[in-house]
Amino acid sequence: MATETAKKGFLHYLTTVDHKEIGKMYLISALIFFFIGGAMAWMIRLELFEPGQQLISPDVFNQMTAMHATFMIFFAIIPGLVGFGNYFVPIMVGSPDMAFPRLNNWSFWVMPFAGALMLGSLFVEGGSNAAGWTIYPPLTDKLYSPGVGVDMWILGVHLAGASSILGAINFIVTILNMRAPGMSLFKMPLFVWSWLVTAWLMLIATPVLAGAITMLLTDRNFGTSFFNMAGGGDPVLFQHIFWFYSHPAVYIMILPAFGMISEIIPTFSRKKLFGYSAMVYSMATIAALGLIVWAHHMYTVGMDLVAQTIFMSMTMLIAVPTGVKVFSWMATMWGGRLEFTVAMKYAIGFIALFTLGGLSGVMLAAVPVDYMVHDTYFVVAHIHYVFVAGSFMGLMAGLYYWFPKMSGRKLCEKLGNWHFWLTFVTLNLTFFPMHFLGLMGMPRRIADYNPIWTDMNQIATIGAIGFGLVQLLMVYNVIRASKKGAVAGDNPWEGDTLEWTISSPPTAHNFEKLPVVK
Amino acid sequence: MSHTQDHDFHVPKPSIWPPVSCLGAGLMAFAFVMMVATKSADMPWGALYAQITMVVGLLTLVLGAGKWWCMLIKESRERGYDKVPKVLDLANRYGMVFFIASEVMFFAAFFIAYFYASTFNIVWPPSNIEVLSIELPVINTLLLLSSGATISWAHHALIKGDRKTLVRYTLLTAVLGFIFLGLQMLEYSHAAFAFDSGIYGSAFYLLTGFHGFHVFVGSVMLLVLYKRLKKGDFSQKHHFYFEGAAWYWHFVDVVWIGLFLFVYAL
């Protein structure tokens, strides 16, 4: 079987239909875009180190805030999670590959074009999208954003969206149709469940985003009036349709991380997961509720009071299934024989810090509170506790957990420890002060600010620089371990899911014989 | 693989055609950007260059997707139509159903825009709009509804093994689709409002335009189906491609009913 993959040039990777290779390519490209998005975050933080204008012009600053979010969401976090999903979902359900391997190849290889459009938009006349990643009209109308940057942004998201939709179909069909004999739905590992739920969200929500940005594109270029008051349209309509995708997008970015944590916690607690079926149902509930709470991003737009109340209550309800998950993880650890590997530390860090992000989310869901802190740094703090302390730490937990399976070698635990603790400290140093800034009223997306906010901004900037540098440790660890890391063996963590029953790295098509699950 | 596989999953060989169709899609996106950039900047050479890129991109996309499609047809011919593994059949069915679900959500965005606009504006249709008369859409509705019937008729013929009726009614369905498109163009040429004459024109043309494009895609699928039927593909029991094309056709039909009801009739 090894002879099949003897030659591995560019053409091999271009045409590959192997889910493991495609998964790895997703992970590597996500890592590259993570550093590109990170560089933009540095520029934002350096500009904000002091009040006044020093490093970049306000227009470039606006582009940086928009493009930092765009790259992190569409090109780093989602593809990173898709990478782990692509690699491990087929193995964990006991299948030789994804349901549609060639479609899987398409989903990956359209992403470089999307990335090129996004990166290119920074260098065209007028620059890229400077209206935030939410691209609200009228700011993104031809009148206020005359350059082609916004058009490139829209087309880039279109391509990335097509990749997401087809990838989602692939995941759903793989999970529903390709499970090994005996692997009933309620025997599936939680990570697989998380991907089933996430893929549903992607399938339902992403085409709606495509519709929204298509209308924006025609408004900009063909004189339509969907979001133009003069022609009878309404910019608020864009916000509704945009958030119908973009709120579920938050769950698309966090549910697979939930799934990974639900694998790691039981493995290193040497216990079965507490409340398996409650974990599954809570994930489905989060997804279902997530689809009907979008307008909590728009309280201040002049909505009906009844609508605001309904969206507030629905949003707060999400805290219940999320709480079920957090408590189930803690109950899994309770009385377990805990082993504090780096993966486990990341998982525990995830639970602690993501919960902070969840709690500030409940605060923001309250209409009166949101009126006070809308569009302030409090919102920035909240979403970074969800994405960095949540999705990013989840990804890191997954990396330390599954790297031995993917490469056959272990990451250095000592370096990993440094990486974890420094990440933990710098992360909080960066984002915790933002809560205070928000409560003090500092608006987001501004290049200059009132000097009373200087202290907190300086702490955040120092934290951000540190956070970025610390991530180099992770890259160094990965590169070094893939060459000289300690040989891992098939089951270094004594996990009990299917991926640990096959060799590290797995051979082509994973299983000599399809596993039978009892 | 050296040993015989103990499962029926489809594990294809590496292929260049998916990345080729990615290249096509990417080129088209870049060409669109070039067109927009050259339109406002008055650069005739640039505009020509953009158009060439668009055509090359489209051809590349069609080449990649077409070759990919041919590959699938070839594989199913080699497998034969007497015995198709159940998992494979199910994978195709699931895949098509979920693809259509994503298309439904795509149209949902535009329908919601239409409903929003019709509620948001106190006078609807706006007073400056001379709405189209109902005759042509009624004819179009009848055409599409009959085409839904003819494709079902063809399906029954396929199950009963009546190849002659099957081929005839499949072709008839595609022809009805193309007549629909012709009438739609005729209607566009009569319309007193344009894409850029306010929200009504925007919503009308985007909805009917995207629907028309889907009718076109569905018709092409039916023509390919016709060719394959002529070559003797499919069996009474296994004919997923027929069903996929028929489902797509019914989906296009249902979207039209929504359009007819909400945009034309009400």
PDB file of N, CA and C in Angstrom, chain A residues 367-404:
ATOM      1  N   VAL A 367     -30.721  43.491  26.483  1.00  0.00           N
ATOM      2  CA  VAL A 367     -30.909  44.688  25.657  1.00  0.00           C
ATOM      3  C   VAL A 367     -30.370  45.965  26.317  1.00  0.00           C
ATOM      4  N   PRO A 368     -30.729  46.236  27.594  1.00  0.00           N
ATOM      5  CA  PRO A 368     -30.243  47.496  28.185  1.00  0.00           C
ATOM      6  C   PRO A 368     -28.721  47.549  28.281  1.00  0.00           C
ATOM      7  N   VAL A 369     -28.093  46.423  28.599  1.00  0.00           N
ATOM      8  CA  VAL A 369     -26.625  46.418  28.674  1.00  0.00           C
ATOM      9  C   VAL A 369     -26.048  46.663  27.288  1.00  0.00           C
ATOM     10  N   ASP A 370     -26.643  45.996  26.292  1.00  0.00           N
ATOM     11  CA  ASP A 370     -26.116  46.154  24.942  1.00  0.00           C
ATOM     12  C   ASP A 370     -26.224  47.602  24.474  1.00  0.00           C
ATOM     13  N   TYR A 371     -27.292  48.305  24.878  1.00  0.00           N
ATOM     14  CA  TYR A 371     -27.401  49.716  24.490  1.00  0.00           C
ATOM     15  C   TYR A 371     -26.204  50.506  25.014  1.00  0.00           C
ATOM     16  N   MET A 372     -25.697  50.127  26.194  1.00  0.00           N
ATOM     17  CA  MET A 372     -24.572  50.862  26.778  1.00  0.00           C
ATOM     18  C   MET A 372     -23.246  50.497  26.109  1.00  0.00           C
ATOM     19  N   VAL A 373     -23.056  49.223  25.800  1.00  0.00           N
ATOM     20  CA  VAL A 373     -21.722  48.803  25.344  1.00  0.00           C
ATOM     21  C   VAL A 373     -21.683  48.417  23.872  1.00  0.00           C
ATOM     22  N   HIS A 374     -22.770  48.667  23.142  1.00  0.00           N
ATOM     23  CA  HIS A 374     -22.783  48.321  21.727  1.00  0.00           C
ATOM     24  C   HIS A 374     -21.631  49.014  21.002  1.00  0.00           C
ATOM     25  N   ASP A 375     -20.938  48.249  20.146  1.00  0.00           N
ATOM     26  CA  ASP A 375     -19.836  48.808  19.360  1.00  0.00           C
ATOM     27  C   ASP A 375     -18.698  49.371  20.213  1.00  0.00           C
ATOM     28  N   THR A 376     -18.546  48.843  21.423  1.00  0.00           N
ATOM     29  CA  THR A 376     -17.390  49.244  22.215  1.00  0.00           C
ATOM     30  C   THR A 376     -16.425  48.070  22.311  1.00  0.00           C
ATOM     31  N   TYR A 377     -15.332  48.287  23.004  1.00  0.00           N
ATOM     32  CA  TYR A 377     -14.349  47.219  23.168  1.00  0.00           C
ATOM     33  C   TYR A 377     -14.867  46.050  23.995  1.00  0.00           C
ATOM     34  N   PHE A 378     -16.007  46.238  24.675  1.00  0.00           N
ATOM     35  CA  PHE A 378     -16.569  45.115  25.415  1.00  0.00           C
ATOM     36  C   PHE A 378     -16.945  43.993  24.452  1.00  0.00           C
ATOM     37  N   VAL A 379     -17.478  44.399  23.295  1.00  0.00           N
ATOM     38  CA  VAL A 379     -17.850  43.416  22.278  1.00  0.00           C
ATOM     39  C   VAL A 379     -16.592  42.732  21.744  1.00  0.00           C
ATOM     40  N   VAL A 380     -15.538  43.526  21.540  1.00  0.00           N
ATOM     41  CA  VAL A 380     -14.274  42.962  21.050  1.00  0.00           C
ATOM     42  C   VAL A 380     -13.740  41.947  22.056  1.00  0.00           C
ATOM     43  N   ALA A 381     -13.799  42.322  23.343  1.00  0.00           N
ATOM     44  CA  ALA A 381     -13.322  41.408  24.381  1.00  0.00           C
ATOM     45  C   ALA A 381     -14.130  40.113  24.352  1.00  0.00           C
ATOM     46  N   HIS A 382     -15.459  40.252  24.274  1.00  0.00           N
ATOM     47  CA  HIS A 382     -16.333  39.075  24.272  1.00  0.00           C
ATOM     48  C   HIS A 382     -15.968  38.126  23.124  1.00  0.00           C
ATOM     49  N   ILE A 383     -15.899  38.656  21.916  1.00  0.00           N
ATOM     50  CA  ILE A 383     -15.731  37.756  20.784  1.00  0.00           C
ATOM     51  C   ILE A 383     -14.322  37.159  20.777  1.00  0.00           C
ATOM     52  N   HIS A 384     -13.340  37.871  21.348  1.00  0.00           N
ATOM     53  CA  HIS A 384     -12.003  37.269  21.399  1.00  0.00           C
ATOM     54  C   HIS A 384     -11.907  36.198  22.481  1.00  0.00           C
ATOM     55  N   TYR A 385     -12.694  36.330  23.533  1.00  0.00           N
ATOM     56  CA  TYR A 385     -12.727  35.219  24.486  1.00  0.00           C
ATOM     57  C   TYR A 385     -13.406  33.997  23.879  1.00  0.00           C
ATOM     58  N   VAL A 386     -14.294  34.233  22.912  1.00  0.00           N
ATOM     59  CA  VAL A 386     -14.912  33.086  22.245  1.00  0.00           C
ATOM     60  C   VAL A 386     -13.967  32.495  21.190  1.00  0.00           C
ATOM     61  N   PHE A 387     -13.352  33.360  20.398  1.00  0.00           N
ATOM     62  CA  PHE A 387     -12.548  32.864  19.280  1.00  0.00           C
ATOM     63  C   PHE A 387     -11.128  32.469  19.689  1.00  0.00           C
ATOM     64  N   VAL A 388     -10.490  33.261  20.530  1.00  0.00           N
ATOM     65  CA  VAL A 388      -9.110  32.946  20.888  1.00  0.00           C
ATOM     66  C   VAL A 388      -9.080  31.967  22.059  1.00  0.00           C
ATOM     67  N   ALA A 389      -9.797  32.328  23.143  1.00  0.00           N
ATOM     68  CA  ALA A 389      -9.820  31.405  24.278  1.00  0.00           C
ATOM     69  C   ALA A 389     -10.653  30.174  23.957  1.00  0.00           C
ATOM     70  N   GLY A 390     -11.595  30.305  23.001  1.00  0.00           N
ATOM     71  CA  GLY A 390     -12.422  29.176  22.625  1.00  0.00           C
ATOM     72  C   GLY A 390     -11.848  28.431  21.436  1.00  0.00           C
ATOM     73  N   SER A 391     -12.127  28.938  20.239  1.00  0.00           N
ATOM     74  CA  SER A 391     -11.728  28.208  19.028  1.00  0.00           C
ATOM     75  C   SER A 391     -10.223  27.963  18.969  1.00  0.00           C
ATOM     76  N   PHE A 392      -9.412  29.013  19.240  1.00  0.00           N
ATOM     77  CA  PHE A 392      -7.959  28.855  19.094  1.00  0.00           C
ATOM     78  C   PHE A 392      -7.417  27.849  20.105  1.00  0.00           C
ATOM     79  N   MET A 393      -7.828  27.972  21.373  1.00  0.00           N
ATOM     80  CA  MET A 393      -7.325  27.012  22.364  1.00  0.00           C
ATOM     81  C   MET A 393      -7.836  25.618  22.065  1.00  0.00           C
ATOM     82  N   GLY A 394      -9.049  25.521  21.532  1.00  0.00           N
ATOM     83  CA  GLY A 394      -9.558  24.227  21.110  1.00  0.00           C
ATOM     84  C   GLY A 394      -8.685  23.629  20.011  1.00  0.00           C
ATOM     85  N   LEU A 395      -8.320  24.476  19.049  1.00  0.00           N
ATOM     86  CA  LEU A 395      -7.458  23.999  17.964  1.00  0.00           C
ATOM     87  C   LEU A 395      -6.114  23.534  18.508  1.00  0.00           C
ATOM     88  N   MET A 396      -5.578  24.292  19.482  1.00  0.00           N
ATOM     89  CA  MET A 396      -4.272  23.914  20.037  1.00  0.00           C
ATOM     90  C   MET A 396      -4.394  22.599  20.818  1.00  0.00           C
ATOM     91  N   ALA A 397      -5.492  22.452  21.562  1.00  0.00           N
ATOM     92  CA  ALA A 397      -5.699  21.186  22.266  1.00  0.00           C
ATOM     93  C   ALA A 397      -5.722  20.047  21.261  1.00  0.00           C
ATOM     94  N   GLY A 398      -6.441  20.258  20.155  1.00  0.00           N
ATOM     95  CA  GLY A 398      -6.516  19.248  19.112  1.00  0.00           C
ATOM     96  C   GLY A 398      -5.152  18.963  18.505  1.00  0.00           C
ATOM     97  N   LEU A 399      -4.362  20.030  18.318  1.00  0.00           N
ATOM     98  CA  LEU A 399      -3.027  19.840  17.724  1.00  0.00           C
ATOM     99  C   LEU A 399      -2.152  18.966  18.609  1.00  0.00           C
ATOM    100  N   TYR A 400      -2.093  19.288  19.907  1.00  0.00           N
ATOM    101  CA  TYR A 400      -1.216  18.509  20.795  1.00  0.00           C
ATOM    102  C   TYR A 400      -1.734  17.091  20.978  1.00  0.00           C
ATOM    103  N   TYR A 401      -3.063  16.935  20.864  1.00  0.00           N
ATOM    104  CA  TYR A 401      -3.674  15.629  21.054  1.00  0.00           C
ATOM    105  C   TYR A 401      -3.459  14.739  19.827  1.00  0.00           C
ATOM    106  N   TRP A 402      -3.653  15.304  18.642  1.00  0.00           N
ATOM    107  CA  TRP A 402      -3.693  14.483  17.442  1.00  0.00           C
ATOM    108  C   TRP A 402      -2.414  14.518  16.610  1.00  0.00           C
ATOM    109  N   PHE A 403      -1.512  15.444  16.938  1.00  0.00           N
ATOM    110  CA  PHE A 403      -0.267  15.484  16.159  1.00  0.00           C
ATOM    111  C   PHE A 403       0.439  14.124  16.130  1.00  0.00           C
ATOM    112  N   PRO A 404       0.531  13.406  17.261  1.00  0.00           N
ATOM    113  CA  PRO A 404       1.188  12.095  17.221  1.00  0.00           C
ATOM    114  C   PRO A 404       0.514  11.141  16.233  1.00  0.00           C
TER     115      PRO A 404
END
